[in-house]
Amino acid sequence: MALLQIDATSEVLTGLSEVEELYVVKPSLESLGADRYRVGGYAAESVIPDLEARGCVVTVMMSTDAIERFNRQVEDSIAPSSPDV
Amino acid sequence: MPAPYPDIKAPLLPHQIEDALADLAVTFPTLCTRTVFAGKTFKNKSQSYIKIAKGGGVRPAVLVTGGVHAREWAPPDALVTLARNLLVAYTTGADIGFPAMAVTPVGGTAVTYKPWAIKFADVKGIVENLDLYLFPLVNPDGREFDLTPPIDAIGWRKNVSPQAGGNIGVDLNRNFDIIWKFEDYFDVPVYKSRYGNTTPASTDPAADTYRGPGKHSEQETKNVESLLDTLPIGYYVDVHMAGRNILYSWGLEENGDVPTMTFQNAVFNGTRDGLPKGDSKLPVGRTDYQEYLPDDPPHRIRSRGKFGADIMRDAILRSAGGGALPASGTPQWTHSLYVSGQSAFLYLPVGGGPNSGCSDDYACSRQFLNPARQPLFAYTLEMGHLEEQFFHCDYRDVPGHFRKINREIHAALFGLFKVVVTSAQPTPPEPPLQRVCLIATATLGDPAHPDVRYLRHLRDERLRATPAGAKAADLLDRVYYSFSPAVARHLEGHPRARAIVRALVIRPLVAALRRLFGPMAPDRPPDPPDDGKKQEQAQEQADARERRQADGPGPAQADGQGGIR
Ligand SMILES: [Zn+2]
């Protein structure tokens, strides 16, 4: 899963609910003016052509690899888990 | 753990958060009290909240919660940090200082921020004039699951209780007892005509926004509800991630002026549209439904609700400017500009409409179920941003995402706290002890019933006479209020149930308490034996009245001229 920034019109954004492989973070919605909006979400890089074909301008903010590396670093930095009691 | 406390450099695990709260209560015993909830989570975890306050008396109360959604790492850690900062600053007489920092947005270049401080005078004002309740981690099971390797890119939102079909987890922020059964509240086909194939919450146990098998089915939800039901909260803030939004009530529907258009009014069941004003999807001939949120003096609930959100937005911006608003268009402005808006429609272009079962709406609804609770302001903060990696922000000094979000949470909350303590105080509700007889009143049908009066006397005068008794009364309050409003509401419409509760619960309880504590002193006539007789006679009369009611409606009631009460 990569972290994506998606710019599109409201009509295109509404249609993104059909893209099952895309996880949109709704509270990230921002207006860019003139019926253009920006939203963030997660999807594999392979989904990007579909999004672009729908009229989205997609920017990869963090690649799948970068997120993986980040998560491994966090796993190393958090304290050991407490046993369930 | 002695103060000063180190900066948090990685997401705290649930047991570390509990330890941190316990440590604060031990280290600052005169300022900070910790209460452990009676119920445990599915994973058998204990949960607690703290109250920070110096002194007592009637004053505004604020409740802040965090960690409702498991993957939203920053809020619980920021709330622990805030509690530590507040207590250390008050004790040492120092400002809460935030050093200059450089924060690198994802895909961008570092932005520098000036130092910023919360003045000791403000710290003092807050600790001495506010009852601050902090419940930093509402969903510990979910957080532990989210932080268990391998950490998932999107992260886990729900708790982890087992659900139908082998699924796990309920979205706690769709589980609250406020229009939980959205299909009763809304005209779902109209809702779907506007928002696509989506509903205000999901009924699919596999979904991220699954509302749960029943309203407040989850212990975590019950815990938050119990605080909102039992404490005289005037301001509630639920801190989430992410999107740089500050949401104010309602999230159910568009705010409106018509007093009869309320979530309680069954006349509108199944016809509420969930649409913003003027929406073309409103069926022809249908009145646009709007949820009543009064804006009348003295409370001006709607205007002041928005005002509080704007205060928080501006406070965040000011903190980004080191205490002064940064110039519009500067990086400090651009990367710290939050949007304040009504919860129901802020995400419209991505199919975001009203939601059901949310914590902020539950809080807001309390003042309509009990008008003595007015005014009550409720907010949801969506902290952080895509350029700060959304839910899983980076805690390292570089890029500094958590450091920035932590500062923003401090700014927003202290901005609100300052307004709360310096502006007109919200009208406090009746002390809980005055209302603790809800069930007894509902059961016996009369607040002046001798048993109700005896219970009230016992709580307010006998138990309050000693510190230990006051503690017992507080405990009684908390336990009682965790369920009594709902039970009382139910009993009001069910005479037979009232008769059963009266016979099996209230009467034996009062008899036992009378044996233990003796009769009610203020009503005691010169000759004590008469007192008992009088009370018995009054009880018999009240019981006879109750029996008639429990036997069902008589002819007068069938004509609509009588009623249960
Ligand atoms: Zn959330």
PDB file of N, CA and C and ligand atoms in Angstrom, chain B residues 69 72 240-241, ligand 1:
ATOM      1  N   HIS B  69     -10.172   5.540  17.876  1.00  0.00           N
ATOM      2  CA  HIS B  69      -9.759   4.731  16.725  1.00  0.00           C
ATOM      3  C   HIS B  69      -8.317   4.266  16.924  1.00  0.00           C
ATOM      4  N   GLU B  72      -4.958   5.733  15.263  1.00  0.00           N
ATOM      5  CA  GLU B  72      -4.666   7.162  15.378  1.00  0.00           C
ATOM      6  C   GLU B  72      -3.705   7.356  16.544  1.00  0.00           C
ATOM      7  N   HIS B 240      -9.159  12.965  17.309  1.00  0.00           N
ATOM      8  CA  HIS B 240      -8.923  11.936  16.288  1.00  0.00           C
ATOM      9  C   HIS B 240      -7.819  12.389  15.345  1.00  0.00           C
ATOM     10  N   MET B 241      -7.594  11.565  14.309  1.00  0.00           N
ATOM     11  CA  MET B 241      -6.735  11.884  13.174  1.00  0.00           C
ATOM     12  C   MET B 241      -7.456  11.396  11.920  1.00  0.00           C
TER      13      MET B 241
HETATM   14 ZN    ZN C   1     -10.864   8.658  14.203  1.00  0.00          ZN
END
